[in-house]
Amino acid sequence: MSSAQARLNQVKDILTFNKTATTVPFDPNATRFPTRNDVPRRADAPPGAAWVWGEDDQLGRLNLLTPARVKAAAAEIKTGETISLNLPLNEPEVPCFHRETFKHEIKDLAEGKAFDDVYTLNTQSGTQWDGFRHVSHIPTGTFYNSTHAKDIIGPDANLKNSLHHWSEHGGLVGRGVLLDYRAYANKKGIQYDSFVAHRIPYEELYLCGKDQGLDIRPQAQGGDIKVGDILFIRSGFVEQYRGVQSSDEWAKVARRPHAIGPDDEQRWAGVAQEDKMLDWLHDCYFAAVAGDSPSFEAWPTNRGRLTVALAGGIADRPRTEYYLHEYLLALWGCPIGEMLDLEKLAKRCHETNRWTFFITSSPNNVPGMLSLGLLRKIVEVANDVLRRRRHSC
């Protein structure tokens, strides 16, 4: 950033009572942040990375969940009503992407007088948060904030980017925003199958938000999305899964062949891989994003065949092929929630015409953990039906 631009930002901040993040590490208490194209780049970071919270950072965009923002989010609580967003641990009955099936054993400790539970599960088999060790920036093999495979497995493994840091931070607590795209699509006659790679573009999400009375642009651009909000998108996976007629029918869907790349036969509806989506997801500065589908984004990518760099150089060339997982997790440090049960929440939001709420999620404290299978998510819905906002565009 030039000195003239920095000075202009200072003047704007004085006039608008804002605080713009300009130097790395960013101050999470800032009120304005750079757009995707204007983020300062670290020399050791892949193209497109926004590693802006310091070289030792373990939280990524969870840094945005400051005490001030959590306190402000608490204003969403009106009745104290709670809604869980967890699927049962044994759903889906056959996990997607060929992951291990959940197993539950009851141990008799004292001849019918006392019992223990024993769970065996892949943390990716049901409702989950993807941590920063889950997916790398594929061309360089680099995970968030310059973490590498040797930090995760092998003799030099350490706790860099372990998900337990989220737990020690206090979990995910803030204001949630729901976009019920499935209901909007039904209303507008847009028919699609959640078990295929239906791609939801930004323009459709914008219209969905408008239909709900929300302007989904970031607040800095005149919209309703606040820095540190937690995004939820209902695309209809859970609804369709529960409508499957038999276990055999679902097993055929869940056991489709899986391989990384556009030829993957595991196919799920979700948000589209496109520049407008990248700009929106980045520039809103969501603390986390989540959905009811197995992948959040449309799966697989439609952006060509993925290649992995065996030597330097490829990362410096423009990429036309990518997964949003690479950007969200590895390049931005933004958690991804998958397979959330948004059915009850969506119903209540429709009844009250309120689409924002207070959200808490307490991660398991397991040092070295890659992802969180036990979401433990509770929503306190702010259902003050008198506060109905109208927006024009």
mmCIF file of C-alpha atoms in Angstrom:
data_model
loop_
_atom_site.group_PDB
_atom_site.id
_atom_site.type_symbol
_atom_site.label_atom_id
_atom_site.label_comp_id
_atom_site.label_asym_id
_atom_site.label_seq_id
_atom_site.Cartn_x
_atom_site.Cartn_y
_atom_site.Cartn_z
ATOM 1 C CA MET A 1 0.000 0.000 0.000
ATOM 2 C CA SER A 2 1.357 3.414 -0.950
ATOM 3 C CA SER A 3 1.867 6.128 1.650
ATOM 4 C CA ALA A 4 -0.775 8.233 -0.115
ATOM 5 C CA GLN A 5 -3.311 5.398 0.134
ATOM 6 C CA ALA A 6 -2.437 4.851 3.796
ATOM 7 C CA ARG A 7 -2.978 8.542 4.492
ATOM 8 C CA LEU A 8 -6.300 8.473 2.633
ATOM 9 C CA ASN A 9 -7.415 5.540 4.800
ATOM 10 C CA GLN A 10 -6.486 7.477 7.924
ATOM 11 C CA VAL A 11 -8.587 10.448 6.813
ATOM 12 C CA LYS A 12 -11.529 8.190 5.957
ATOM 13 C CA ASP A 13 -11.277 6.503 9.360
ATOM 14 C CA ILE A 14 -11.377 9.867 11.130
ATOM 15 C CA LEU A 15 -14.430 10.963 9.175
ATOM 16 C CA THR A 16 -16.338 7.673 9.524
ATOM 17 C CA PHE A 17 -15.199 6.638 13.032
ATOM 18 C CA ASN A 18 -13.710 3.437 11.590
ATOM 19 C CA LYS A 19 -10.407 1.669 12.137
ATOM 20 C CA THR A 20 -8.941 0.146 8.973
ATOM 21 C CA ALA A 21 -6.566 -2.830 9.143
ATOM 22 C CA THR A 22 -3.572 -1.917 7.026
ATOM 23 C CA THR A 23 -0.456 -3.471 8.572
ATOM 24 C CA VAL A 24 0.282 -7.119 9.373
ATOM 25 C CA PRO A 25 -0.518 -8.543 11.848
ATOM 26 C CA PHE A 26 -4.027 -7.139 11.551
ATOM 27 C CA ASP A 27 -5.778 -5.878 14.646
ATOM 28 C CA PRO A 28 -8.893 -8.096 14.958
ATOM 29 C CA ASN A 29 -10.688 -5.152 16.574
ATOM 30 C CA ALA A 30 -10.446 -3.152 13.344
ATOM 31 C CA THR A 31 -13.772 -2.265 11.741
ATOM 32 C CA ARG A 32 -12.676 -2.307 8.098
ATOM 33 C CA PHE A 33 -10.448 -4.815 6.291
ATOM 34 C CA PRO A 34 -8.892 -4.980 2.798
ATOM 35 C CA THR A 35 -10.644 -6.648 -0.123
ATOM 36 C CA ARG A 36 -9.295 -9.907 -1.530
ATOM 37 C CA ASN A 37 -7.161 -8.112 -4.112
ATOM 38 C CA ASP A 38 -5.710 -5.618 -1.623
ATOM 39 C CA VAL A 39 -4.592 -7.913 1.219
ATOM 40 C CA PRO A 40 -0.865 -7.574 2.068
ATOM 41 C CA ARG A 41 1.034 -10.685 0.919
ATOM 42 C CA ARG A 42 3.625 -12.545 2.962
ATOM 43 C CA ALA A 43 6.737 -13.646 1.095
ATOM 44 C CA ASP A 44 6.371 -17.277 2.242
ATOM 45 C CA ALA A 45 2.676 -17.502 1.345
ATOM 46 C CA PRO A 46 1.123 -18.991 -1.815
ATOM 47 C CA PRO A 47 -0.677 -16.638 -4.226
ATOM 48 C CA GLY A 48 -4.049 -15.583 -2.854
ATOM 49 C CA ALA A 49 -3.128 -16.190 0.785
ATOM 50 C CA ALA A 50 -4.377 -13.851 3.504
ATOM 51 C CA TRP A 51 -2.054 -14.852 6.354
ATOM 52 C CA VAL A 52 -2.577 -11.604 8.208
ATOM 53 C CA TRP A 53 -2.789 -12.504 11.906
ATOM 54 C CA GLY A 54 0.892 -13.151 12.624
ATOM 55 C CA GLU A 55 3.407 -15.929 11.962
ATOM 56 C CA ASP A 56 2.451 -17.849 15.112
ATOM 57 C CA ASP A 57 -1.313 -17.573 14.579
ATOM 58 C CA GLN A 58 -3.426 -20.712 15.087
ATOM 59 C CA LEU A 59 -6.928 -19.213 14.813
ATOM 60 C CA GLY A 60 -7.249 -17.631 11.396
ATOM 61 C CA ARG A 61 -10.519 -15.763 11.058
ATOM 62 C CA LEU A 62 -11.667 -16.920 14.470
ATOM 63 C CA ASN A 63 -9.534 -13.959 15.615
ATOM 64 C CA LEU A 64 -12.488 -11.839 14.502
ATOM 65 C CA LEU A 65 -14.635 -13.247 17.330
ATOM 66 C CA THR A 66 -13.467 -10.548 19.723
ATOM 67 C CA PRO A 67 -15.109 -9.873 23.097
ATOM 68 C CA ALA A 68 -16.782 -6.790 21.617
ATOM 69 C CA ARG A 69 -18.298 -8.765 18.730
ATOM 70 C CA VAL A 70 -19.434 -11.606 20.974
ATOM 71 C CA LYS A 71 -21.076 -9.105 23.316
ATOM 72 C CA ALA A 72 -22.809 -7.436 20.374
ATOM 73 C CA ALA A 73 -23.986 -10.835 19.076
ATOM 74 C CA ALA A 74 -25.627 -11.549 22.426
ATOM 75 C CA ALA A 75 -28.152 -8.828 21.566
ATOM 76 C CA GLU A 76 -29.657 -11.354 19.136
ATOM 77 C CA ILE A 77 -30.989 -13.363 22.097
ATOM 78 C CA LYS A 78 -34.615 -12.452 22.738
ATOM 79 C CA THR A 79 -36.366 -15.536 24.166
ATOM 80 C CA GLY A 80 -33.566 -17.928 25.082
ATOM 81 C CA GLU A 81 -35.020 -20.560 22.745
ATOM 82 C CA THR A 82 -32.358 -23.082 21.686
ATOM 83 C CA ILE A 83 -31.962 -25.226 18.560
ATOM 84 C CA SER A 84 -29.304 -27.880 18.034
ATOM 85 C CA LEU A 85 -27.644 -28.129 14.622
ATOM 86 C CA ASN A 86 -26.128 -31.573 15.133
ATOM 87 C CA LEU A 87 -27.087 -34.644 13.163
ATOM 88 C CA PRO A 88 -27.105 -37.837 15.249
ATOM 89 C CA LEU A 89 -23.599 -39.321 15.267
ATOM 90 C CA ASN A 90 -24.806 -42.299 13.219
ATOM 91 C CA GLU A 91 -26.095 -40.106 10.366
ATOM 92 C CA PRO A 92 -25.551 -40.418 7.510
ATOM 93 C CA GLU A 93 -25.918 -44.166 8.073
ATOM 94 C CA VAL A 94 -23.296 -44.776 5.381
ATOM 95 C CA PRO A 95 -20.817 -41.849 5.491
ATOM 96 C CA CYS A 96 -19.929 -39.910 2.352
ATOM 97 C CA PHE A 97 -16.485 -40.073 0.736
ATOM 98 C CA HIS A 98 -16.008 -43.711 1.900
ATOM 99 C CA ARG A 99 -15.319 -42.744 5.502
ATOM 100 C CA GLU A 100 -15.609 -45.161 8.397
ATOM 101 C CA THR A 101 -19.037 -45.873 9.861
ATOM 102 C CA PHE A 102 -19.827 -44.658 13.368
ATOM 103 C CA LYS A 103 -19.856 -47.419 15.978
ATOM 104 C CA HIS A 104 -21.331 -47.260 19.475
ATOM 105 C CA GLU A 105 -20.556 -49.862 22.135
ATOM 106 C CA ILE A 106 -22.047 -50.014 25.649
ATOM 107 C CA LYS A 107 -19.744 -51.590 28.219
ATOM 108 C CA ASP A 108 -21.214 -53.276 31.294
ATOM 109 C CA LEU A 109 -18.932 -52.224 34.157
ATOM 110 C CA ALA A 110 -20.637 -53.815 37.148
ATOM 111 C CA GLU A 111 -23.169 -56.474 36.157
ATOM 112 C CA GLY A 112 -26.024 -54.153 35.259
ATOM 113 C CA LYS A 113 -25.190 -51.528 37.895
ATOM 114 C CA ALA A 114 -22.964 -49.194 35.859
ATOM 115 C CA PHE A 115 -22.158 -48.675 32.165
ATOM 116 C CA ASP A 116 -19.740 -46.822 29.887
ATOM 117 C CA ASP A 117 -19.992 -45.669 26.268
ATOM 118 C CA VAL A 118 -17.286 -46.334 23.681
ATOM 119 C CA TYR A 119 -17.508 -44.422 20.389
ATOM 120 C CA THR A 120 -15.501 -45.200 17.265
ATOM 121 C CA LEU A 121 -15.832 -42.640 14.502
ATOM 122 C CA ASN A 122 -14.178 -40.715 11.729
ATOM 123 C CA THR A 123 -14.652 -37.071 12.691
ATOM 124 C CA GLN A 124 -15.580 -36.361 9.060
ATOM 125 C CA SER A 125 -18.437 -38.871 8.993
ATOM 126 C CA GLY A 126 -21.194 -36.491 10.155
ATOM 127 C CA THR A 127 -21.749 -32.954 11.448
ATOM 128 C CA GLN A 128 -18.295 -31.395 11.618
ATOM 129 C CA TRP A 129 -15.930 -28.455 11.432
ATOM 130 C CA ASP A 130 -13.017 -28.747 9.010
ATOM 131 C CA GLY A 131 -9.817 -27.567 10.676
ATOM 132 C CA PHE A 132 -6.783 -25.967 9.066
ATOM 133 C CA ARG A 133 -4.887 -29.265 8.861
ATOM 134 C CA HIS A 134 -7.603 -30.884 6.751
ATOM 135 C CA VAL A 135 -6.880 -29.541 3.239
ATOM 136 C CA SER A 136 -3.813 -27.761 1.884
ATOM 137 C CA HIS A 137 -3.263 -25.370 -0.970
ATOM 138 C CA ILE A 138 -2.908 -28.273 -3.364
ATOM 139 C CA PRO A 139 -0.298 -26.951 -5.844
ATOM 140 C CA THR A 140 2.194 -26.216 -3.052
ATOM 141 C CA GLY A 141 1.065 -28.678 -0.379
ATOM 142 C CA THR A 142 0.987 -25.789 2.085
ATOM 143 C CA PHE A 143 -1.561 -25.636 4.906
ATOM 144 C CA TYR A 144 -2.660 -22.456 6.692
ATOM 145 C CA ASN A 145 0.074 -20.124 7.931
ATOM 146 C CA SER A 146 2.986 -22.080 6.434
ATOM 147 C CA THR A 147 2.123 -25.438 7.975
ATOM 148 C CA HIS A 148 3.281 -28.545 6.091
ATOM 149 C CA ALA A 149 2.673 -32.293 6.146
ATOM 150 C CA LYS A 150 5.767 -32.817 8.307
ATOM 151 C CA ASP A 151 4.092 -30.717 11.014
ATOM 152 C CA ILE A 152 1.099 -33.076 11.007
ATOM 153 C CA ILE A 153 2.558 -36.595 10.642
ATOM 154 C CA GLY A 154 5.998 -38.135 11.036
ATOM 155 C CA PRO A 155 8.868 -37.739 13.502
ATOM 156 C CA ASP A 156 8.719 -33.916 13.478
ATOM 157 C CA ALA A 157 4.954 -33.697 13.976
ATOM 158 C CA ASN A 158 3.831 -30.895 16.264
ATOM 159 C CA LEU A 159 0.653 -29.060 17.254
ATOM 160 C CA LYS A 160 0.818 -26.316 14.647
ATOM 161 C CA ASN A 161 -2.737 -25.547 13.457
ATOM 162 C CA SER A 162 -4.183 -28.274 15.682
ATOM 163 C CA LEU A 163 -7.889 -27.771 16.185
ATOM 164 C CA HIS A 164 -7.509 -27.849 19.962
ATOM 165 C CA HIS A 165 -6.323 -24.230 19.731
ATOM 166 C CA TRP A 166 -9.923 -23.320 18.860
ATOM 167 C CA SER A 167 -11.087 -24.971 22.065
ATOM 168 C CA GLU A 168 -8.516 -23.142 24.162
ATOM 169 C CA HIS A 169 -9.650 -19.904 22.544
ATOM 170 C CA GLY A 170 -13.199 -20.577 23.769
ATOM 171 C CA GLY A 171 -14.760 -22.051 20.635
ATOM 172 C CA LEU A 172 -16.936 -20.337 18.069
ATOM 173 C CA VAL A 173 -19.260 -17.773 19.612
ATOM 174 C CA GLY A 174 -20.900 -14.968 17.656
ATOM 175 C CA ARG A 175 -23.679 -13.895 15.314
ATOM 176 C CA GLY A 176 -24.939 -16.441 12.793
ATOM 177 C CA VAL A 177 -26.626 -15.635 9.476
ATOM 178 C CA LEU A 178 -28.764 -18.190 7.614
ATOM 179 C CA LEU A 179 -29.400 -18.209 3.874
ATOM 180 C CA ASP A 180 -32.113 -20.763 3.099
ATOM 181 C CA TYR A 181 -31.302 -21.323 -0.558
ATOM 182 C CA ARG A 182 -33.346 -24.525 -0.753
ATOM 183 C CA ALA A 183 -36.539 -22.697 0.226
ATOM 184 C CA TYR A 184 -35.743 -19.851 -2.152
ATOM 185 C CA ALA A 185 -35.092 -22.281 -5.028
ATOM 186 C CA ASN A 186 -38.404 -24.065 -4.390
ATOM 187 C CA LYS A 187 -40.206 -20.726 -4.298
ATOM 188 C CA LYS A 188 -38.687 -19.678 -7.629
ATOM 189 C CA GLY A 189 -39.178 -23.029 -9.355
ATOM 190 C CA ILE A 190 -35.453 -23.879 -9.406
ATOM 191 C CA GLN A 191 -35.362 -27.668 -9.238
ATOM 192 C CA TYR A 192 -32.136 -29.500 -8.451
ATOM 193 C CA ASP A 193 -30.834 -32.685 -6.876
ATOM 194 C CA SER A 194 -28.678 -32.275 -3.742
ATOM 195 C CA PHE A 195 -26.893 -35.502 -4.670
ATOM 196 C CA VAL A 196 -25.373 -33.982 -7.824
ATOM 197 C CA ALA A 197 -22.903 -31.113 -8.202
ATOM 198 C CA HIS A 198 -25.483 -28.343 -8.515
ATOM 199 C CA ARG A 199 -23.553 -25.066 -8.282
ATOM 200 C CA ILE A 200 -25.094 -22.137 -6.428
ATOM 201 C CA PRO A 201 -23.596 -18.899 -7.806
ATOM 202 C CA TYR A 202 -23.160 -15.699 -5.840
ATOM 203 C CA GLU A 203 -25.901 -13.962 -7.811
ATOM 204 C CA GLU A 204 -28.434 -16.590 -6.684
ATOM 205 C CA LEU A 205 -27.325 -16.267 -3.056
ATOM 206 C CA TYR A 206 -27.710 -12.499 -3.350
ATOM 207 C CA LEU A 207 -31.276 -12.901 -4.618
ATOM 208 C CA CYS A 208 -31.964 -15.467 -1.885
ATOM 209 C CA GLY A 209 -30.816 -12.959 0.710
ATOM 210 C CA LYS A 210 -32.914 -10.215 -0.870
ATOM 211 C CA ASP A 211 -35.949 -12.493 -0.725
ATOM 212 C CA GLN A 212 -35.310 -12.940 3.003
ATOM 213 C CA GLY A 213 -34.892 -9.188 3.548
ATOM 214 C CA LEU A 214 -31.107 -9.374 3.813
ATOM 215 C CA ASP A 215 -28.493 -7.527 1.795
ATOM 216 C CA ILE A 216 -25.682 -10.078 1.860
ATOM 217 C CA ARG A 217 -22.988 -7.623 0.858
ATOM 218 C CA PRO A 218 -20.439 -6.764 3.562
ATOM 219 C CA GLN A 219 -21.321 -3.853 5.814
ATOM 220 C CA ALA A 220 -18.370 -1.908 4.365
ATOM 221 C CA GLN A 221 -20.182 -1.987 0.996
ATOM 222 C CA GLY A 222 -23.560 -1.014 2.446
ATOM 223 C CA GLY A 223 -24.828 -4.530 3.178
ATOM 224 C CA ASP A 224 -25.994 -6.371 6.295
ATOM 225 C CA ILE A 225 -23.065 -8.790 6.805
ATOM 226 C CA LYS A 226 -20.942 -7.763 9.766
ATOM 227 C CA VAL A 227 -17.267 -8.551 10.239
ATOM 228 C CA GLY A 228 -17.002 -11.815 12.196
ATOM 229 C CA ASP A 229 -20.442 -13.153 11.262
ATOM 230 C CA ILE A 230 -20.768 -16.947 10.909
ATOM 231 C CA LEU A 231 -22.449 -17.951 7.648
ATOM 232 C CA PHE A 232 -24.898 -20.858 7.249
ATOM 233 C CA ILE A 233 -26.282 -21.992 3.887
ATOM 234 C CA ARG A 234 -29.105 -24.520 3.614
ATOM 235 C CA SER A 235 -28.847 -26.268 0.237
ATOM 236 C CA GLY A 236 -31.231 -29.142 1.027
ATOM 237 C CA PHE A 237 -28.950 -32.142 1.588
ATOM 238 C CA VAL A 238 -30.374 -33.137 4.983
ATOM 239 C CA GLU A 239 -33.957 -32.774 3.772
ATOM 240 C CA GLN A 240 -33.251 -34.993 0.751
ATOM 241 C CA TYR A 241 -31.230 -37.516 2.769
ATOM 242 C CA ARG A 242 -34.135 -37.987 5.166
ATOM 243 C CA GLY A 243 -36.452 -38.504 2.217
ATOM 244 C CA VAL A 244 -34.470 -41.465 0.846
ATOM 245 C CA GLN A 245 -36.733 -44.513 0.880
ATOM 246 C CA SER A 246 -34.301 -47.228 1.973
ATOM 247 C CA SER A 247 -30.834 -47.861 3.383
ATOM 248 C CA ASP A 248 -29.843 -49.600 0.150
ATOM 249 C CA GLU A 249 -30.866 -46.583 -1.901
ATOM 250 C CA TRP A 250 -28.742 -44.265 0.242
ATOM 251 C CA ALA A 251 -25.790 -46.686 0.247
ATOM 252 C CA LYS A 252 -25.671 -46.567 -3.559
ATOM 253 C CA VAL A 253 -25.375 -42.780 -3.394
ATOM 254 C CA ALA A 254 -22.864 -42.659 -0.534
ATOM 255 C CA ARG A 255 -20.603 -45.383 -1.970
ATOM 256 C CA ARG A 256 -20.044 -43.800 -5.353
ATOM 257 C CA PRO A 257 -16.308 -43.909 -6.272
ATOM 258 C CA HIS A 258 -14.210 -41.120 -4.772
ATOM 259 C CA ALA A 259 -11.032 -39.587 -6.192
ATOM 260 C CA ILE A 260 -9.689 -36.049 -5.897
ATOM 261 C CA GLY A 261 -10.422 -34.057 -9.042
ATOM 262 C CA PRO A 262 -13.272 -33.255 -11.437
ATOM 263 C CA ASP A 263 -13.831 -36.942 -12.261
ATOM 264 C CA ASP A 264 -14.864 -37.678 -8.665
ATOM 265 C CA GLU A 265 -18.209 -39.513 -8.646
ATOM 266 C CA GLN A 266 -18.997 -38.234 -5.154
ATOM 267 C CA ARG A 267 -21.204 -35.320 -6.174
ATOM 268 C CA TRP A 268 -22.985 -32.849 -3.918
ATOM 269 C CA ALA A 269 -24.734 -29.519 -4.333
ATOM 270 C CA GLY A 270 -23.086 -26.436 -2.857
ATOM 271 C CA VAL A 271 -21.752 -22.964 -3.563
ATOM 272 C CA ALA A 272 -20.017 -22.419 -6.888
ATOM 273 C CA GLN A 273 -16.301 -22.068 -7.544
ATOM 274 C CA GLU A 274 -16.192 -18.612 -9.141
ATOM 275 C CA ASP A 275 -14.436 -15.273 -8.660
ATOM 276 C CA LYS A 276 -17.578 -13.513 -7.390
ATOM 277 C CA MET A 277 -17.991 -16.193 -4.725
ATOM 278 C CA LEU A 278 -14.339 -15.908 -3.705
ATOM 279 C CA ASP A 279 -14.607 -12.119 -3.451
ATOM 280 C CA TRP A 280 -17.792 -12.315 -1.380
ATOM 281 C CA LEU A 281 -16.596 -15.023 1.000
ATOM 282 C CA HIS A 282 -13.325 -13.181 1.542
ATOM 283 C CA ASP A 283 -14.517 -9.594 1.725
ATOM 284 C CA CYS A 284 -17.337 -10.281 4.190
ATOM 285 C CA TYR A 285 -14.687 -11.463 6.685
ATOM 286 C CA PHE A 286 -16.843 -14.289 7.981
ATOM 287 C CA ALA A 287 -15.342 -15.913 11.070
ATOM 288 C CA ALA A 288 -16.521 -19.286 9.698
ATOM 289 C CA VAL A 289 -18.823 -20.680 7.007
ATOM 290 C CA ALA A 290 -21.052 -23.760 7.127
ATOM 291 C CA GLY A 291 -23.787 -25.645 5.334
ATOM 292 C CA ASP A 292 -25.927 -28.768 5.414
ATOM 293 C CA SER A 293 -24.150 -30.507 2.514
ATOM 294 C CA PRO A 294 -21.189 -32.926 2.828
ATOM 295 C CA SER A 295 -18.827 -30.409 1.212
ATOM 296 C CA PHE A 296 -20.222 -26.842 1.624
ATOM 297 C CA GLU A 297 -19.036 -26.088 -1.917
ATOM 298 C CA ALA A 298 -20.345 -27.905 -4.991
ATOM 299 C CA TRP A 299 -18.409 -31.151 -5.295
ATOM 300 C CA PRO A 300 -16.296 -31.865 -7.256
ATOM 301 C CA THR A 301 -14.802 -28.681 -8.620
ATOM 302 C CA ASN A 302 -15.672 -27.733 -12.181
ATOM 303 C CA ARG A 303 -12.404 -25.900 -12.558
ATOM 304 C CA GLY A 304 -10.389 -28.434 -14.531
ATOM 305 C CA ARG A 305 -7.997 -31.192 -13.500
ATOM 306 C CA LEU A 306 -6.048 -30.549 -10.317
ATOM 307 C CA THR A 307 -2.274 -30.772 -10.492
ATOM 308 C CA VAL A 308 0.209 -31.087 -7.648
ATOM 309 C CA ALA A 309 3.553 -29.304 -7.800
ATOM 310 C CA LEU A 310 6.562 -31.615 -7.508
ATOM 311 C CA ALA A 311 8.970 -28.709 -7.854
ATOM 312 C CA GLY A 312 8.811 -24.937 -7.457
ATOM 313 C CA GLY A 313 7.167 -22.653 -9.964
ATOM 314 C CA ILE A 314 3.624 -23.825 -10.464
ATOM 315 C CA ALA A 315 2.270 -21.707 -7.620
ATOM 316 C CA ASP A 316 3.375 -18.548 -9.446
ATOM 317 C CA ARG A 317 1.163 -19.256 -12.456
ATOM 318 C CA PRO A 318 -2.532 -18.293 -12.540
ATOM 319 C CA ARG A 319 -4.809 -21.133 -11.468
ATOM 320 C CA THR A 320 -8.035 -21.943 -13.216
ATOM 321 C CA GLU A 321 -8.609 -25.095 -11.162
ATOM 322 C CA TYR A 322 -9.279 -24.993 -7.440
ATOM 323 C CA TYR A 323 -11.497 -26.031 -4.565
ATOM 324 C CA LEU A 324 -12.984 -23.429 -2.226
ATOM 325 C CA HIS A 325 -11.596 -25.600 0.588
ATOM 326 C CA GLU A 326 -8.112 -24.497 -0.455
ATOM 327 C CA TYR A 327 -8.993 -20.829 -0.179
ATOM 328 C CA LEU A 328 -11.092 -21.005 2.964
ATOM 329 C CA LEU A 329 -8.888 -23.343 5.009
ATOM 330 C CA ALA A 330 -5.339 -23.041 3.701
ATOM 331 C CA LEU A 331 -5.212 -19.519 2.281
ATOM 332 C CA TRP A 332 -7.546 -17.615 4.614
ATOM 333 C CA GLY A 333 -7.821 -19.681 7.801
ATOM 334 C CA CYS A 334 -11.641 -19.783 7.699
ATOM 335 C CA PRO A 335 -13.284 -22.887 9.274
ATOM 336 C CA ILE A 336 -15.813 -24.840 7.192
ATOM 337 C CA GLY A 337 -18.809 -26.562 8.782
ATOM 338 C CA GLU A 338 -20.439 -29.451 6.930
ATOM 339 C CA MET A 339 -23.552 -31.629 7.269
ATOM 340 C CA LEU A 340 -25.277 -29.416 9.813
ATOM 341 C CA ASP A 341 -28.927 -30.074 10.514
ATOM 342 C CA LEU A 342 -30.430 -26.717 9.546
ATOM 343 C CA GLU A 343 -34.027 -27.941 9.212
ATOM 344 C CA LYS A 344 -35.414 -26.748 12.555
ATOM 345 C CA LEU A 345 -33.450 -23.519 12.413
ATOM 346 C CA ALA A 346 -34.751 -22.726 8.916
ATOM 347 C CA LYS A 347 -38.336 -23.449 9.981
ATOM 348 C CA ARG A 348 -38.044 -21.121 12.965
ATOM 349 C CA CYS A 349 -36.405 -18.371 10.923
ATOM 350 C CA HIS A 350 -39.240 -18.536 8.395
ATOM 351 C CA GLU A 351 -41.825 -18.371 11.174
ATOM 352 C CA THR A 352 -40.252 -15.270 12.705
ATOM 353 C CA ASN A 353 -38.795 -13.667 9.560
ATOM 354 C CA ARG A 354 -35.505 -13.377 11.397
ATOM 355 C CA TRP A 355 -32.308 -14.705 9.828
ATOM 356 C CA THR A 356 -29.655 -13.769 12.375
ATOM 357 C CA PHE A 357 -29.085 -15.451 15.731
ATOM 358 C CA PHE A 358 -26.585 -16.098 18.508
ATOM 359 C CA ILE A 359 -24.455 -19.190 17.908
ATOM 360 C CA THR A 360 -22.079 -21.196 20.086
ATOM 361 C CA SER A 361 -19.908 -24.190 19.218
ATOM 362 C CA SER A 362 -17.530 -25.877 21.659
ATOM 363 C CA PRO A 363 -14.775 -27.872 19.899
ATOM 364 C CA ASN A 364 -13.338 -30.987 21.485
ATOM 365 C CA ASN A 365 -9.968 -30.349 23.097
ATOM 366 C CA VAL A 366 -7.811 -32.996 21.381
ATOM 367 C CA PRO A 367 -4.216 -31.861 20.690
ATOM 368 C CA GLY A 368 -3.296 -32.634 17.098
ATOM 369 C CA MET A 369 -6.913 -32.858 15.935
ATOM 370 C CA LEU A 370 -7.640 -32.226 12.223
ATOM 371 C CA SER A 371 -11.409 -31.814 12.276
ATOM 372 C CA LEU A 372 -14.239 -31.755 14.758
ATOM 373 C CA GLY A 373 -16.838 -34.472 14.497
ATOM 374 C CA LEU A 374 -18.820 -33.613 17.634
ATOM 375 C CA LEU A 375 -20.079 -30.173 16.754
ATOM 376 C CA ARG A 376 -21.964 -29.456 19.978
ATOM 377 C CA LYS A 377 -23.663 -26.532 18.367
ATOM 378 C CA ILE A 378 -26.523 -24.648 19.964
ATOM 379 C CA VAL A 379 -28.363 -21.695 18.523
ATOM 380 C CA GLU A 380 -30.272 -19.168 20.548
ATOM 381 C CA VAL A 381 -32.757 -17.697 18.111
ATOM 382 C CA ALA A 382 -33.597 -14.035 18.302
ATOM 383 C CA ASN A 383 -37.222 -14.173 17.250
ATOM 384 C CA ASP A 384 -38.463 -10.672 17.834
ATOM 385 C CA VAL A 385 -41.037 -10.712 15.045
ATOM 386 C CA LEU A 386 -41.566 -6.964 15.278
ATOM 387 C CA ARG A 387 -38.078 -6.170 14.023
ATOM 388 C CA ARG A 388 -38.522 -6.850 10.324
ATOM 389 C CA ARG A 389 -36.077 -5.021 8.123
ATOM 390 C CA ARG A 390 -36.649 -4.093 4.511
ATOM 391 C CA HIS A 391 -33.891 -3.478 1.994
ATOM 392 C CA SER A 392 -33.756 -2.168 -1.523
ATOM 393 C CA CYS A 393 -31.014 -2.622 -4.047
#
